[in-house]
Short mmCIF file of C-alpha atoms in Angstrom, two decimals:
data_model
loop_
_atom_site.label_atom_id
_atom_site.label_comp_id
_atom_site.label_asym_id
_atom_site.label_seq_id
_atom_site.Cartn_x
_atom_site.Cartn_y
_atom_site.Cartn_z
CA MET A 1 -5.72 1.48 -0.50
CA MET A 2 -5.74 4.32 1.97
CA LEU A 3 -4.64 7.92 1.45
CA SER A 4 -5.00 11.20 3.35
CA ARG A 5 -5.30 14.78 2.27
CA SER A 6 -2.47 15.79 4.62
CA TRP A 7 -0.15 13.33 2.99
CA LYS A 8 -1.25 14.37 -0.49
CA MET A 9 -0.42 18.01 0.19
CA GLU A 10 2.89 17.09 1.78
CA HIS A 11 3.89 14.78 -1.13
CA MET A 12 2.96 17.46 -3.72
CA ARG A 13 5.52 19.64 -2.01
CA SER A 14 8.19 16.97 -2.01
CA ASP A 15 10.12 18.52 -4.82
CA VAL A 16 10.68 21.56 -2.54
CA ALA A 17 11.06 20.03 0.92
CA ARG A 18 11.81 16.48 1.75
CA PRO A 19 10.85 14.73 4.98
CA GLU A 20 13.57 14.64 7.59
CA GLN A 21 15.54 11.41 7.48
CA THR A 22 15.44 8.95 10.27
CA HIS A 23 18.57 7.11 11.32
CA GLN A 24 17.64 3.96 9.36
CA GLU A 25 16.70 6.03 6.24
CA LYS A 26 19.97 7.84 6.43
CA GLN A 27 21.94 4.59 6.51
CA THR A 28 19.94 3.22 3.57
CA ARG A 29 20.61 6.29 1.43
CA GLU A 30 24.20 6.70 2.43
CA ALA A 31 25.04 3.00 1.67
CA ALA A 32 24.09 3.49 -2.04
CA PRO A 33 24.06 6.47 -4.43
CA PHE A 34 20.37 7.33 -4.16
CA GLU A 35 20.62 11.13 -4.64
CA GLU A 36 22.90 10.74 -7.68
CA MET A 37 20.45 8.26 -9.26
CA GLU A 38 17.40 10.38 -8.33
CA ARG A 39 18.94 13.35 -10.12
CA SER A 40 19.72 11.28 -13.24
CA LEU A 41 16.15 9.77 -13.68
CA PRO A 42 13.93 11.47 -16.28
CA THR A 43 11.24 14.09 -15.69
CA LEU A 44 7.59 13.18 -16.10
CA SER A 45 6.50 16.48 -17.68
CA CYS A 46 3.08 15.44 -19.08
CA ARG A 47 1.46 14.05 -15.97
CA PHE A 48 -0.63 17.14 -15.23
CA PRO A 49 -2.06 18.45 -18.57
CA SER A 50 -5.64 18.91 -17.34
CA ARG A 51 -7.55 22.20 -17.73
CA ILE A 52 -6.65 25.10 -15.52
CA LEU A 53 -10.09 24.98 -13.96
CA ASP A 54 -9.69 21.27 -12.97
CA ASN A 55 -6.19 21.88 -11.55
CA CYS A 56 -7.23 24.90 -9.51
CA THR A 57 -10.50 23.55 -8.20
CA SER A 58 -9.02 20.07 -7.41
CA TYR A 59 -7.65 21.46 -4.17
CA LEU A 60 -11.24 21.75 -2.95
CA GLY A 61 -11.50 17.94 -2.83
CA SER A 62 -14.99 16.57 -2.28
CA ARG A 63 -16.34 20.18 -2.04
CA ASN A 64 -15.41 20.87 -5.70
CA PRO A 65 -18.50 22.30 -7.47
CA PHE A 66 -16.82 22.02 -10.92
CA ALA A 67 -16.16 18.17 -10.89
CA HIS A 68 -17.38 16.00 -13.76
CA ASN A 69 -17.78 12.35 -14.49
CA PHE A 70 -14.94 10.42 -15.97
CA ASN A 71 -15.32 9.53 -19.64
CA PRO A 72 -14.91 5.77 -20.37
CA ALA A 73 -14.04 6.46 -23.99
CA THR A 74 -10.86 8.30 -23.15
CA ASP A 75 -10.20 7.76 -19.37
CA GLU A 76 -9.10 4.83 -17.25
CA ILE A 77 -10.18 4.24 -13.71
CA TRP A 78 -8.69 1.98 -11.00
CA LEU A 79 -10.77 0.95 -7.98
CA PHE A 80 -8.93 -0.30 -4.93
CA ASP A 81 -9.94 -3.13 -2.70
CA ASN A 82 -11.03 -2.05 0.78
CA THR A 83 -12.18 -3.22 4.21
CA ALA A 84 -15.57 -2.40 5.64
CA PHE A 85 -15.93 -1.69 9.39
CA ARG A 86 -18.66 -0.70 11.84
CA SER A 87 -18.33 3.05 12.08
CA SER A 88 -18.57 4.68 15.55
CA ARG A 89 -20.03 7.71 13.77
CA ALA A 90 -22.98 5.66 12.56
CA PRO A 91 -23.44 2.72 15.01
CA GLY A 92 -24.40 -0.40 13.37
CA ARG A 93 -23.73 0.73 9.82
CA TRP A 94 -20.97 -0.65 7.67
CA THR A 95 -18.53 1.99 6.38
CA ALA A 96 -15.47 1.74 4.10
CA GLU A 97 -12.91 4.04 2.58
CA TYR A 98 -13.39 3.93 -1.19
CA VAL A 99 -10.30 5.01 -3.26
CA ALA A 100 -10.18 5.54 -7.02
CA ALA A 101 -7.44 6.68 -9.42
CA PHE A 102 -8.25 8.50 -12.69
CA PHE A 103 -5.94 8.59 -15.73
CA ARG A 104 -6.21 9.76 -19.29
CA ARG A 105 -5.57 6.69 -21.33
CA GLY A 106 -2.55 6.52 -23.64
CA THR A 107 -1.38 10.12 -22.89
CA GLY A 108 2.12 9.22 -21.63
CA GLU A 109 3.96 11.37 -24.12
CA ASP A 110 7.02 10.74 -22.00
CA LEU A 111 6.78 7.00 -22.19
CA ALA A 112 9.20 6.19 -24.96
CA ARG A 113 11.82 8.67 -23.57
CA VAL A 114 11.45 7.27 -20.01
CA VAL A 115 11.58 3.62 -21.14
CA ALA A 116 14.70 4.29 -23.19
CA ASP A 117 16.39 6.01 -20.26
CA LEU A 118 15.52 3.24 -17.84
CA ALA A 119 16.51 0.48 -20.27
CA GLN A 120 19.84 2.11 -20.86
CA LYS A 121 20.53 2.38 -17.09
CA LEU A 122 19.56 -1.29 -16.58
CA ASP A 123 21.48 -2.48 -19.71
CA ILE A 124 18.36 -3.71 -21.45
CA SER A 125 18.51 -4.04 -25.28
CA HIS A 126 16.00 -2.21 -27.47
CA GLY A 127 13.07 -4.38 -28.71
CA SER A 128 13.67 -7.08 -26.02
CA GLU A 129 10.90 -8.74 -23.95
CA GLU A 130 12.34 -6.94 -20.89
CA GLU A 131 11.95 -3.55 -22.47
CA ALA A 132 8.20 -4.48 -23.11
CA VAL A 133 7.86 -5.22 -19.43
CA ILE A 134 9.40 -1.84 -18.55
CA ARG A 135 6.96 -0.17 -20.83
CA GLU A 136 3.97 -1.84 -19.34
CA ARG A 137 4.96 -1.17 -15.73
CA LEU A 138 5.92 2.42 -16.41
CA GLU A 139 2.73 3.46 -18.18
CA PRO A 140 0.85 4.27 -14.90
CA PHE A 141 3.76 6.53 -13.95
CA VAL A 142 3.56 8.61 -17.12
CA ASP A 143 -0.09 8.72 -18.17
CA ALA A 144 -1.77 12.01 -17.35
CA VAL A 145 -3.61 12.01 -14.04
CA LEU A 146 -7.14 13.46 -14.01
CA PRO A 147 -8.20 15.63 -11.11
CA ALA A 148 -11.79 16.73 -10.32
CA ARG A 149 -13.26 13.41 -11.70
CA THR A 150 -16.14 11.40 -10.16
CA VAL A 151 -17.44 7.92 -10.90
CA GLU A 152 -20.65 5.98 -9.99
CA ILE A 153 -20.05 2.34 -8.77
CA SER A 154 -22.51 -0.48 -8.39
CA VAL A 155 -22.15 -2.13 -4.95
CA ALA A 156 -22.88 -5.76 -5.64
CA SER A 157 -23.16 -8.47 -2.97
CA GLU A 158 -22.23 -11.99 -3.79
CA GLN A 159 -24.62 -14.64 -2.56
CA ARG A 160 -23.55 -18.01 -1.41
CA GLY A 161 -23.77 -20.20 -4.44
CA THR A 162 -23.44 -18.56 -7.88
CA ALA A 163 -25.87 -15.63 -8.21
CA SER A 164 -25.16 -12.05 -7.38
CA GLU A 165 -27.71 -9.31 -6.75
CA ARG A 166 -27.49 -5.90 -8.13
CA GLY A 167 -26.50 -3.36 -5.44
CA THR A 168 -27.03 0.35 -4.85
CA ALA A 169 -24.90 2.98 -6.54
CA LEU A 170 -22.24 5.03 -4.70
CA ARG A 171 -20.60 8.20 -6.04
CA LEU A 172 -16.82 8.41 -5.58
CA GLY A 173 -14.84 11.57 -5.80
CA PRO A 174 -14.13 14.12 -7.06
CA GLY A 175 -10.43 13.41 -7.00
CA GLY A 176 -7.70 15.80 -5.93
CA ARG A 177 -4.71 17.27 -7.79
CA SER A 178 -3.03 13.81 -8.18
CA GLY A 179 -6.12 12.17 -9.74
CA ILE A 180 -6.92 10.25 -6.55
CA SER A 181 -10.30 10.37 -4.76
CA SER A 182 -10.71 8.96 -1.20
CA ASP A 183 -14.11 8.85 0.44
CA GLU A 184 -15.36 7.20 3.67
CA LEU A 185 -18.88 6.08 2.68
CA LYS A 186 -21.63 4.09 4.32
CA ILE A 187 -22.30 0.90 2.44
CA PRO A 188 -25.96 0.60 1.28
CA ALA A 189 -27.94 -1.80 3.45
CA ARG A 190 -29.48 -4.98 1.96
CA PRO A 191 -32.12 -7.38 3.14
CA VAL A 192 -29.60 -10.04 4.15
CA ALA A 193 -27.04 -8.68 6.50
CA PHE A 194 -23.37 -8.64 5.68
CA GLU A 195 -21.22 -11.08 7.68
CA ASP A 196 -17.72 -10.89 9.12
CA GLY A 197 -15.17 -12.22 6.64
CA GLN A 198 -17.57 -11.82 3.70
CA ALA A 199 -16.25 -10.27 0.48
CA ILE A 200 -18.37 -8.50 -2.16
CA THR A 201 -17.41 -7.21 -5.64
CA SER A 202 -18.31 -3.75 -6.96
CA HIS A 203 -17.69 -2.17 -10.38
CA ALA A 204 -17.69 1.10 -12.10
CA GLN A 205 -21.09 1.61 -13.84
CA LEU A 206 -19.57 3.08 -17.00
CA SER A 207 -16.68 0.71 -16.99
CA PRO A 208 -17.63 -2.77 -15.68
CA ALA A 209 -14.11 -4.05 -16.09
CA ALA A 210 -12.97 -1.70 -13.29
CA THR A 211 -13.82 -3.80 -10.13
CA MET A 212 -12.97 -3.91 -6.50
CA THR A 213 -13.41 -6.27 -3.58
CA THR A 214 -14.76 -5.18 -0.13
CA SER A 215 -13.95 -7.43 2.80
CA PHE A 216 -16.08 -7.05 5.93
CA ALA A 217 -14.52 -7.02 9.42
CA GLU A 218 -16.60 -6.88 12.59
CA PRO A 219 -15.11 -4.85 15.51
CA THR A 220 -13.59 -7.83 17.31
CA GLY A 221 -11.33 -10.67 16.15
CA TRP A 222 -7.88 -10.80 14.65
CA ALA A 223 -6.25 -8.68 11.96
CA VAL A 224 -2.87 -8.73 10.30
CA ILE A 225 -0.66 -5.81 9.06
CA SER A 226 2.05 -6.90 6.72
CA ASP A 227 4.83 -5.11 4.91
CA VAL A 228 5.38 -6.09 1.30
CA ASP A 229 9.01 -5.70 -0.05
CA ASP A 230 11.39 -8.16 1.65
CA THR A 231 8.62 -9.32 3.99
CA ILE A 232 6.47 -11.19 1.48
CA LYS A 233 7.93 -10.11 -1.82
CA LEU A 234 11.52 -10.80 -2.76
CA THR A 235 13.66 -7.64 -3.31
CA MET A 236 17.00 -8.41 -1.56
CA THR A 237 18.56 -5.12 -2.57
CA SER A 238 18.75 -1.63 -1.17
CA ALA A 239 20.67 -0.24 -4.21
CA PRO A 240 18.87 2.14 -6.54
CA LEU A 241 19.49 0.15 -9.70
CA GLY A 242 18.42 -3.07 -7.90
CA ILE A 243 15.14 -1.50 -6.78
CA LEU A 244 14.42 -0.24 -10.31
CA ARG A 245 15.16 -3.69 -11.75
CA THR A 246 12.99 -5.59 -9.28
CA THR A 247 10.14 -3.05 -9.78
CA PHE A 248 10.13 -2.54 -13.51
CA ILE A 249 11.69 -5.78 -15.00
CA ASP A 250 11.76 -8.85 -12.74
CA LYS A 251 8.79 -11.14 -12.26
CA PRO A 252 7.72 -10.72 -8.60
CA GLN A 253 8.69 -13.65 -6.46
CA PRO A 254 7.43 -14.41 -2.95
CA ILE A 255 9.81 -14.84 -0.03
CA ALA A 256 10.38 -18.60 0.40
CA GLY A 257 7.96 -20.08 2.89
CA MET A 258 5.87 -16.93 3.40
CA PRO A 259 2.81 -17.89 1.33
CA LYS A 260 2.50 -21.15 3.29
CA LEU A 261 3.01 -19.26 6.57
CA TYR A 262 0.36 -16.66 5.71
CA GLY A 263 -2.07 -19.46 4.73
CA TYR A 264 -1.48 -20.99 8.10
CA ILE A 265 -1.96 -17.66 9.90
CA ASP A 266 -5.17 -17.10 7.95
CA SER A 267 -6.54 -20.42 9.17
CA ALA A 268 -5.17 -20.33 12.74
CA LEU A 269 -6.50 -16.79 13.37
CA SER A 270 -9.90 -17.69 11.78
CA HIS A 271 -9.55 -15.59 8.67
CA PRO A 272 -8.42 -12.24 10.10
CA ALA A 273 -8.71 -8.94 8.22
CA TRP A 274 -5.52 -8.47 6.17
CA PHE A 275 -3.76 -5.06 5.51
CA TYR A 276 -0.65 -4.97 3.26
CA LEU A 277 1.16 -1.69 4.12
CA SER A 278 3.82 -0.62 1.66
CA ALA A 279 5.88 2.49 0.98
CA SER A 280 5.52 1.85 -2.75
CA PRO A 281 3.53 4.41 -4.80
CA TYR A 282 -0.10 3.76 -5.93
CA ASN A 283 1.04 3.55 -9.56
CA LEU A 284 2.15 0.00 -8.69
CA TYR A 285 -1.25 -1.06 -7.37
CA ARG A 286 -2.20 -3.38 -10.21
CA PHE A 287 1.25 -4.94 -10.24
CA LEU A 288 1.18 -5.64 -6.48
CA HIS A 289 -2.50 -6.59 -6.49
CA ALA A 290 -1.81 -9.35 -9.04
CA PHE A 291 1.18 -10.54 -6.88
CA ARG A 292 -0.97 -10.62 -3.74
CA ARG A 293 -3.73 -12.45 -5.50
CA ASP A 294 -1.35 -15.18 -6.64
CA TYR A 295 0.26 -15.85 -3.33
CA TYR A 296 -1.48 -14.28 -0.21
CA PRO A 297 -4.85 -13.84 1.44
CA GLN A 298 -7.36 -11.23 0.22
CA GLY A 299 -6.80 -7.89 1.91
CA THR A 300 -6.51 -4.15 1.57
CA ILE A 301 -3.26 -2.95 -0.06
CA ILE A 302 -2.19 0.43 1.34
CA LEU A 303 0.22 2.46 -0.86
CA ARG A 304 1.55 5.99 -1.02
CA ASP A 305 0.09 8.72 -3.15
CA ALA A 306 2.64 9.80 -5.73
CA SER A 307 2.41 13.34 -7.08
CA TRP A 308 6.01 13.88 -8.00
CA LYS A 309 7.00 15.01 -11.53
CA THR A 310 10.27 12.99 -11.87
CA LEU A 311 10.86 9.20 -11.72
CA GLY A 312 13.41 9.95 -9.10
CA GLY A 313 10.60 10.68 -6.76
CA PHE A 314 9.79 6.93 -6.89
CA LEU A 315 13.07 6.15 -5.10
CA THR A 316 12.59 8.99 -2.66
CA SER A 317 9.10 7.80 -1.68
CA LEU A 318 10.62 4.35 -0.80
CA THR A 319 13.44 5.64 1.31
CA LEU A 320 12.23 8.86 3.02
CA GLY A 321 9.51 9.53 5.47
CA THR A 322 8.47 5.89 5.69
CA GLN A 323 8.04 5.70 9.42
CA ASP A 324 5.73 8.65 9.61
CA TYR A 325 3.74 7.36 6.69
CA LYS A 326 3.34 3.86 8.10
CA VAL A 327 2.38 5.11 11.54
CA SER A 328 -0.14 7.50 10.08
CA ARG A 329 -1.78 4.63 8.07
CA MET A 330 -1.88 2.38 11.13
CA GLN A 331 -3.46 5.20 13.10
CA LYS A 332 -6.31 5.16 10.56
CA ILE A 333 -6.64 1.38 10.85
CA HIS A 334 -6.78 1.80 14.66
CA ARG A 335 -9.58 4.29 14.19
CA TRP A 336 -11.49 1.76 12.18
CA LEU A 337 -10.83 -1.38 14.25
CA PRO A 338 -9.78 -0.28 17.77
CA ASP A 339 -10.92 -3.48 19.42
CA ARG A 340 -9.30 -5.97 17.09
CA ARG A 341 -6.13 -7.88 18.04
CA PHE A 342 -3.32 -7.14 15.59
CA LEU A 343 -0.37 -9.17 14.36
CA CYS A 344 2.27 -7.07 12.58
CA ILE A 345 4.87 -8.52 10.20
CA GLY A 346 7.75 -6.68 8.65
CA ASP A 347 11.47 -6.83 7.90
CA SER A 348 14.69 -5.19 8.83
CA THR A 349 15.45 -3.29 5.60
CA GLN A 350 13.54 -0.11 6.29
CA THR A 351 11.65 1.22 9.28
CA ASP A 352 9.12 -1.53 10.17
CA PRO A 353 10.57 -2.20 13.65
CA GLU A 354 10.49 1.54 14.52
CA SER A 355 6.96 1.93 13.05
CA TYR A 356 5.48 -1.01 14.88
CA GLY A 357 7.28 -0.03 18.08
CA GLU A 358 5.89 3.47 17.89
CA MET A 359 2.35 2.15 17.19
CA TYR A 360 2.58 -0.22 20.24
CA ARG A 361 3.55 2.60 22.53
CA ARG A 362 0.70 4.78 21.35
CA HIS A 363 -1.91 2.01 21.77
CA PRO A 364 -0.62 -0.61 24.27
CA GLY A 365 -2.30 -3.98 23.84
CA TRP A 366 -3.74 -3.26 20.39
CA ILE A 367 -0.72 -4.98 18.69
CA ARG A 368 -0.47 -8.55 20.22
CA GLN A 369 2.60 -9.73 18.36
CA ILE A 370 5.29 -8.46 16.04
CA PHE A 371 7.45 -10.59 13.74
CA ILE A 372 10.39 -8.98 12.00
CA ARG A 373 12.29 -10.85 9.27
CA LYS A 374 16.01 -10.28 9.38
CA VAL A 375 17.14 -9.66 5.76
CA LEU A 376 20.65 -11.12 5.39
CA ASP A 377 23.26 -11.39 2.66
CA VAL A 378 22.50 -7.94 1.18
CA ALA A 379 25.63 -5.90 0.77
CA GLU A 380 23.96 -2.55 1.37
CA ILE A 381 22.37 -3.84 4.57
CA ASN A 382 25.39 -5.75 5.87
CA CYS A 383 27.35 -2.47 6.17
CA THR A 384 24.64 -0.97 8.44
CA ASP A 385 23.32 -1.73 11.93
CA LYS A 386 19.91 -2.83 10.60
CA ASN A 387 20.22 -6.40 11.85
CA LYS A 388 22.02 -5.70 15.16
CA ASP A 389 20.39 -6.46 18.44
CA ASP A 390 20.88 -2.84 19.59
CA ARG A 391 18.80 -1.60 16.75
CA PHE A 392 15.80 -3.79 17.66
CA GLU A 393 16.11 -3.11 21.39
CA LYS A 394 15.90 0.64 20.68
CA ALA A 395 13.03 0.31 18.14
CA PHE A 396 10.99 -1.70 20.64
CA ARG A 397 11.82 0.32 23.71
CA GLY A 398 8.78 0.02 26.06
CA VAL A 399 7.44 -3.01 24.14
CA PRO A 400 7.43 -6.21 26.21
CA ARG A 401 10.00 -8.69 25.00
CA SER A 402 7.35 -11.35 24.68
CA VAL A 403 5.57 -9.17 22.04
CA TRP A 404 8.26 -8.92 19.45
CA ARG A 405 10.67 -11.38 17.86
CA THR A 406 12.95 -11.54 14.87
CA PHE A 407 13.24 -14.48 12.48
CA GLU A 408 15.22 -15.60 9.43
CA ASP A 409 13.19 -18.66 8.30
CA PRO A 410 9.31 -18.58 8.33
CA VAL A 411 9.37 -22.12 9.77
CA GLU A 412 10.38 -20.47 13.06
CA LEU A 413 7.01 -18.78 13.49
CA TYR A 414 4.52 -21.64 13.39
CA ALA A 415 4.91 -22.40 17.10
CA ALA A 416 4.81 -18.65 17.84
CA VAL A 417 1.44 -18.32 15.97
CA GLU A 418 0.04 -21.39 17.79
CA ALA A 419 1.16 -19.98 21.15
CA LEU A 420 -0.48 -16.67 20.20
CA VAL A 421 -3.85 -18.31 19.60
CA GLY A 422 -3.52 -20.29 22.86
CA ALA A 423 -2.75 -17.24 24.85
CA VAL A 424 -5.83 -15.41 23.53
CA GLU A 425 -8.01 -18.41 24.16
CA GLY A 426 -6.77 -18.44 27.75
CA GLU A 427 -8.07 -14.87 28.22
CA VAL A 428 -11.60 -15.83 27.46
#
């Protein structure tokens, strides 16, 4: 998962000033009562109970002299899968962005109140299995976040076969105000060189159950950037209550045909680097990681930092500032892998066409192909221009028509992927 200090600071101010709406975001929010629902959702008043010193010095980020190690007896840590690249700042060395999230375990004093509020809005009975699911998925939204924490991780490298060798330690953090740390670090060298496409597993030294996977990507080859909701994961709603239900109650389901298509892409493009770029908040990382693991190729899940103090901020983060956010994340990926050929896959519900179009115009040729799934039969979308030809023509202004296409059924894309591979082979 990737975050930036500029986004962190912007999002921490989101209760005061919201990002300017794009045309597509305005349509989404006007087609359903988002502002009314956001105002009605409960506050998360106990998310920032840390010591005054931690709160104040957390703004210093990695330069914080008062940071301290997380305590495995009381704290919980999440480590996020990442992608290693050859850094231009250290030629020949593998580098990766390491992201960790720190929570105080079981401190969600708001949990019962928030669960009851959400269950009432979604018409879920008290004591039901569905209420238990709400409680489980809401917990990362209400547990206290821990700024100014650090953690040591052991970077282990899996060997072909069964054994693994003990790796060298890396120090992550300290985290910022939202309990998130983000560090670009050089991966310790080892006697046997890492290879393109290899994956290794690392873990927190004081909490071995907290693990992460690092995938290695050489400078050249293929890579894929994929949206999540309504591209690979079924949502099929742009209404606030529908979003809350699919997020906090429903079992996540893949879009029909997309797991098979992604498996084909993974094989046809010789196991590209995968990035799953979503506007969902980092609190849903474990939920989305499990979904990705069950259906789609290994890759880096990129989510938004969430520092808001009301549950309504969750809906806001999904529907405002998404284009700027996605472009900024793709800019970082471009910095890491400027010579890779990228395939971008998204859908018509939010700003994927505009985001991919803008990125193509910034770096012509970096994105080789764009696939946009047209989401149909959703009332809130049918009353907008999201699936109209004019919308796509405008979004992809300056992008060759051969580079982008829309689709309704994943079966339509197999020939396009085959043609894409053939075109690149013809360049060699």
